[in-house]
CSV table of C-alpha atoms in Angstrom, one decimal:
chain,number,residue,atom,x,y,z
A,7,UNK,CA,10.5,92.1,-20.2
A,8,UNK,CA,13.4,90.9,-17.9
A,9,UNK,CA,16.0,93.7,-18.1
A,10,UNK,CA,19.5,93.3,-19.9
A,11,UNK,CA,21.4,92.4,-17.7
A,12,UNK,CA,24.8,92.3,-17.2
A,13,UNK,CA,26.9,89.9,-17.8
A,14,UNK,CA,28.9,88.5,-14.5
A,15,UNK,CA,32.8,88.4,-14.7
A,16,UNK,CA,32.4,84.2,-15.9
A,17,UNK,CA,32.5,83.8,-19.5
A,18,UNK,CA,32.5,88.0,-19.5
A,19,UNK,CA,36.4,88.9,-19.0
A,20,UNK,CA,38.6,87.1,-21.9
A,21,UNK,CA,40.2,84.5,-19.6
A,22,UNK,CA,43.5,83.2,-20.6
A,23,UNK,CA,42.9,81.1,-23.8
A,24,UNK,CA,41.6,77.8,-23.0
A,25,UNK,CA,45.3,76.1,-24.0
A,26,UNK,CA,43.9,74.2,-27.1
A,27,UNK,CA,46.6,71.8,-26.8
A,28,UNK,CA,44.7,70.4,-23.6
A,29,UNK,CA,41.7,71.1,-24.2
A,30,UNK,CA,40.6,68.6,-26.8
A,31,UNK,CA,38.5,65.8,-24.7
A,32,UNK,CA,41.0,63.0,-24.6
A,33,UNK,CA,44.1,65.6,-24.4
A,34,UNK,CA,42.4,66.8,-21.8
A,35,UNK,CA,42.2,63.7,-20.1
A,36,UNK,CA,45.1,61.7,-20.4
A,37,UNK,CA,46.7,65.4,-19.0
A,38,UNK,CA,44.4,64.8,-15.9
A,39,UNK,CA,45.3,61.3,-15.5
A,40,UNK,CA,48.5,61.7,-15.5
A,41,UNK,CA,48.6,64.9,-13.5
A,42,UNK,CA,47.2,62.6,-10.9
A,43,UNK,CA,49.9,60.6,-10.5
A,44,UNK,CA,52.8,62.0,-7.7
A,45,UNK,CA,55.7,63.8,-8.8
A,46,UNK,CA,58.5,61.4,-10.5
A,47,UNK,CA,55.9,58.6,-10.5
A,48,UNK,CA,55.4,57.3,-14.2
A,49,UNK,CA,52.8,54.7,-15.9
A,50,UNK,CA,53.3,52.4,-18.6
A,51,UNK,CA,51.5,52.9,-21.8
A,52,UNK,CA,48.7,50.1,-22.0
A,53,UNK,CA,48.1,50.4,-18.4
A,54,UNK,CA,47.2,54.6,-19.5
A,55,UNK,CA,45.5,53.1,-22.8
A,56,UNK,CA,43.2,50.7,-20.4
A,57,UNK,CA,42.4,52.8,-18.0
A,58,UNK,CA,41.5,55.8,-20.4
A,59,UNK,CA,39.8,52.8,-22.9
A,60,UNK,CA,41.6,54.1,-25.9
A,61,UNK,CA,42.7,52.9,-28.9
A,62,UNK,CA,46.4,52.5,-28.9
A,63,UNK,CA,46.7,54.3,-31.8
A,64,UNK,CA,44.9,57.1,-30.9
A,65,UNK,CA,46.6,56.9,-27.2
A,66,UNK,CA,49.6,57.8,-29.6
A,67,UNK,CA,48.7,60.5,-31.6
A,68,UNK,CA,47.8,62.8,-28.4
A,69,UNK,CA,50.9,61.8,-26.6
A,70,UNK,CA,52.6,62.7,-29.6
A,71,UNK,CA,51.4,66.0,-29.8
A,72,UNK,CA,51.7,66.8,-25.9
A,73,UNK,CA,55.7,65.8,-26.3
A,74,UNK,CA,55.1,68.1,-28.7
A,75,UNK,CA,53.8,70.7,-26.8
A,76,UNK,CA,57.1,70.4,-23.8
A,77,UNK,CA,54.7,68.8,-21.8
A,78,UNK,CA,54.8,64.8,-21.7
A,79,UNK,CA,58.1,62.9,-21.2
A,80,UNK,CA,58.2,59.1,-22.6
A,81,UNK,CA,60.9,56.8,-21.9
A,82,UNK,CA,61.0,53.7,-23.7
A,83,UNK,CA,63.0,51.4,-21.5
A,84,UNK,CA,63.5,47.4,-23.8
A,85,UNK,CA,59.7,46.7,-24.6
A,86,UNK,CA,58.0,49.5,-22.3
A,87,UNK,CA,57.6,52.8,-22.6
A,88,UNK,CA,56.3,54.8,-19.7
A,89,UNK,CA,54.6,58.3,-19.4
A,90,UNK,CA,54.5,61.2,-16.8
A,91,UNK,CA,54.4,64.7,-16.9
A,92,UNK,CA,56.7,67.5,-17.9
A,93,UNK,CA,57.2,70.1,-15.3
A,94,UNK,CA,56.2,72.6,-17.7
A,95,UNK,CA,53.3,70.1,-18.8
A,96,UNK,CA,52.3,70.2,-14.7
A,97,UNK,CA,52.2,73.3,-14.9
A,98,UNK,CA,50.6,74.1,-18.1
A,99,UNK,CA,47.3,72.0,-16.9
A,100,UNK,CA,47.1,74.2,-13.7
A,101,UNK,CA,47.3,77.3,-15.6
A,102,UNK,CA,44.7,75.9,-17.8
A,103,UNK,CA,42.3,74.7,-14.8
A,104,UNK,CA,42.4,78.2,-13.5
A,105,UNK,CA,41.5,79.8,-16.5
A,106,UNK,CA,38.7,77.1,-16.3
A,107,UNK,CA,37.4,77.9,-13.3
A,108,UNK,CA,37.7,81.6,-13.5
A,109,UNK,CA,35.1,80.5,-16.7
A,110,UNK,CA,32.8,78.6,-15.1
A,111,UNK,CA,32.3,81.2,-11.8
A,112,UNK,CA,31.4,78.6,-9.0
A,113,UNK,CA,27.9,77.3,-8.3
B,11,UNK,CA,62.7,53.7,-11.9
B,12,UNK,CA,59.6,55.4,-10.2
B,13,UNK,CA,57.1,52.4,-9.4
B,14,UNK,CA,54.2,52.4,-12.3
B,15,UNK,CA,51.7,54.0,-10.4
B,16,UNK,CA,48.0,53.7,-10.3
B,17,UNK,CA,46.2,56.5,-12.1
B,18,UNK,CA,43.7,58.4,-9.7
B,19,UNK,CA,40.1,58.4,-10.0
B,20,UNK,CA,40.3,62.3,-12.2
B,21,UNK,CA,40.5,61.8,-15.6
B,22,UNK,CA,40.5,57.4,-15.2
B,23,UNK,CA,36.9,56.2,-14.9
B,24,UNK,CA,35.6,58.0,-18.4
B,25,UNK,CA,33.2,60.4,-16.7
B,26,UNK,CA,30.1,61.6,-18.6
B,27,UNK,CA,31.6,62.1,-21.9
B,28,UNK,CA,32.8,66.4,-22.2
B,29,UNK,CA,29.4,67.4,-23.8
B,30,UNK,CA,31.3,68.9,-27.5
B,31,UNK,CA,28.0,71.5,-28.1
B,32,UNK,CA,29.8,72.8,-24.9
B,33,UNK,CA,33.1,71.9,-24.9
B,34,UNK,CA,33.9,74.6,-27.7
B,35,UNK,CA,35.6,77.6,-26.2
B,36,UNK,CA,33.5,79.9,-28.1
B,37,UNK,CA,30.5,78.3,-27.1
B,38,UNK,CA,31.6,77.4,-23.4
B,39,UNK,CA,32.2,81.2,-22.9
B,40,UNK,CA,29.0,82.3,-24.3
B,41,UNK,CA,27.1,78.8,-22.3
B,42,UNK,CA,29.6,80.6,-18.9
B,43,UNK,CA,28.0,83.7,-19.7
B,44,UNK,CA,24.0,83.4,-20.6
B,45,UNK,CA,24.6,80.8,-17.0
B,46,UNK,CA,25.5,83.5,-15.3
B,47,UNK,CA,22.5,85.7,-16.3
B,48,UNK,CA,19.8,85.1,-13.5
B,49,UNK,CA,16.7,82.5,-14.4
B,50,UNK,CA,14.5,85.0,-16.0
B,51,UNK,CA,16.6,87.7,-17.8
B,52,UNK,CA,18.2,87.6,-20.4
B,53,UNK,CA,20.9,89.6,-23.1
B,54,UNK,CA,20.7,91.5,-25.7
B,55,UNK,CA,22.7,90.1,-29.1
B,56,UNK,CA,24.6,93.5,-29.6
B,57,UNK,CA,26.2,93.3,-25.6
B,58,UNK,CA,27.1,89.7,-25.3
B,59,UNK,CA,29.0,90.4,-28.0
B,60,UNK,CA,30.6,92.8,-27.0
B,61,UNK,CA,31.4,91.3,-23.6
B,62,UNK,CA,33.3,88.4,-25.1
B,63,UNK,CA,35.3,90.4,-27.8
B,64,UNK,CA,33.2,88.0,-30.8
B,65,UNK,CA,32.5,89.1,-34.2
B,66,UNK,CA,28.6,89.0,-35.3
B,67,UNK,CA,29.1,86.4,-37.7
B,68,UNK,CA,31.1,84.0,-35.7
B,69,UNK,CA,28.3,84.6,-31.9
B,70,UNK,CA,25.6,84.4,-34.8
B,71,UNK,CA,27.4,80.4,-35.6
B,72,UNK,CA,27.3,79.5,-32.2
B,73,UNK,CA,24.3,80.4,-31.0
B,74,UNK,CA,22.5,78.7,-33.9
B,75,UNK,CA,24.6,75.4,-32.6
B,76,UNK,CA,23.3,76.1,-29.3
B,77,UNK,CA,20.2,77.0,-30.2
B,78,UNK,CA,19.6,73.4,-32.0
B,79,UNK,CA,20.4,71.6,-28.8
B,80,UNK,CA,17.8,73.6,-27.7
B,81,UNK,CA,20.0,75.0,-25.2
B,82,UNK,CA,19.5,78.7,-25.5
B,83,UNK,CA,16.3,81.1,-26.4
B,84,UNK,CA,16.8,83.6,-28.7
B,85,UNK,CA,13.5,86.2,-29.3
B,86,UNK,CA,13.3,88.6,-31.3
B,87,UNK,CA,11.4,92.4,-30.5
B,88,UNK,CA,11.5,94.7,-33.4
B,89,UNK,CA,15.0,94.8,-34.0
B,90,UNK,CA,16.7,93.3,-31.0
B,91,UNK,CA,17.2,90.2,-30.2
B,92,UNK,CA,17.8,89.0,-27.2
B,93,UNK,CA,19.2,85.5,-25.6
B,94,UNK,CA,19.3,83.4,-22.5
B,95,UNK,CA,19.6,80.1,-21.4
B,96,UNK,CA,17.3,77.4,-21.1
B,97,UNK,CA,16.3,75.1,-18.6
B,98,UNK,CA,17.8,72.4,-20.7
B,99,UNK,CA,20.3,74.3,-21.7
B,100,UNK,CA,20.8,75.0,-17.9
B,101,UNK,CA,21.0,71.3,-16.9
B,102,UNK,CA,23.2,71.1,-19.7
B,103,UNK,CA,25.6,73.5,-18.3
B,104,UNK,CA,25.6,72.4,-15.0
B,105,UNK,CA,26.4,68.4,-16.2
B,106,UNK,CA,28.7,69.5,-18.0
B,107,UNK,CA,30.8,71.3,-15.2
B,108,UNK,CA,30.4,68.7,-12.8
B,109,UNK,CA,31.9,66.3,-15.5
B,110,UNK,CA,35.0,68.4,-15.7
B,111,UNK,CA,35.0,68.6,-12.2
B,112,UNK,CA,35.0,65.3,-12.1
B,113,UNK,CA,37.3,64.9,-14.7
B,114,UNK,CA,40.5,67.6,-13.2
B,115,UNK,CA,39.2,66.4,-10.1
B,116,UNK,CA,40.9,69.4,-6.8
B,117,UNK,CA,44.5,70.2,-6.3
């Protein structure tokens, strides 16, 4: 019977809790996409919808949640809505990614 | 107004869906801890419970779900239950971690 092993750091000491606003898979994909934009760049709602392969209704629901958390900014110009990360959204995404890395450890 | 930008790969093309059995935060921490054990090593249930700071009931619920997916093996010897990843659990965790890396991209 193998010895009862010590659990290495990954997963053991409670890393910063994974931000539930970001962790939900659909919102994680939205945040990852917006985080990939250069600072100051925006993306049109229909474009993001197409890229992520989500329904408009589903995307709006998650965008509202992310706006409510102050992570995403949506601006309307005429009939066009553009989306981008706020500074706090970018900071939250980086912190989330770091706690995930801490949790998952490396190979 | 910044140009409507192309969304870089991260988050765009749908990476392998994040395995929902693993993605739930509590189960993600359990899998990360068990994945940190050397192949063939096991950990006692109370030890894992203490390390993760979870209630016994909560841990059992998630362990059952992971066993149901074939990812975790629990063995009873007398009054002691020991836990470890199955081969398919280890493979599923590595695949999950890779799709997360694909999604999150690097800095």
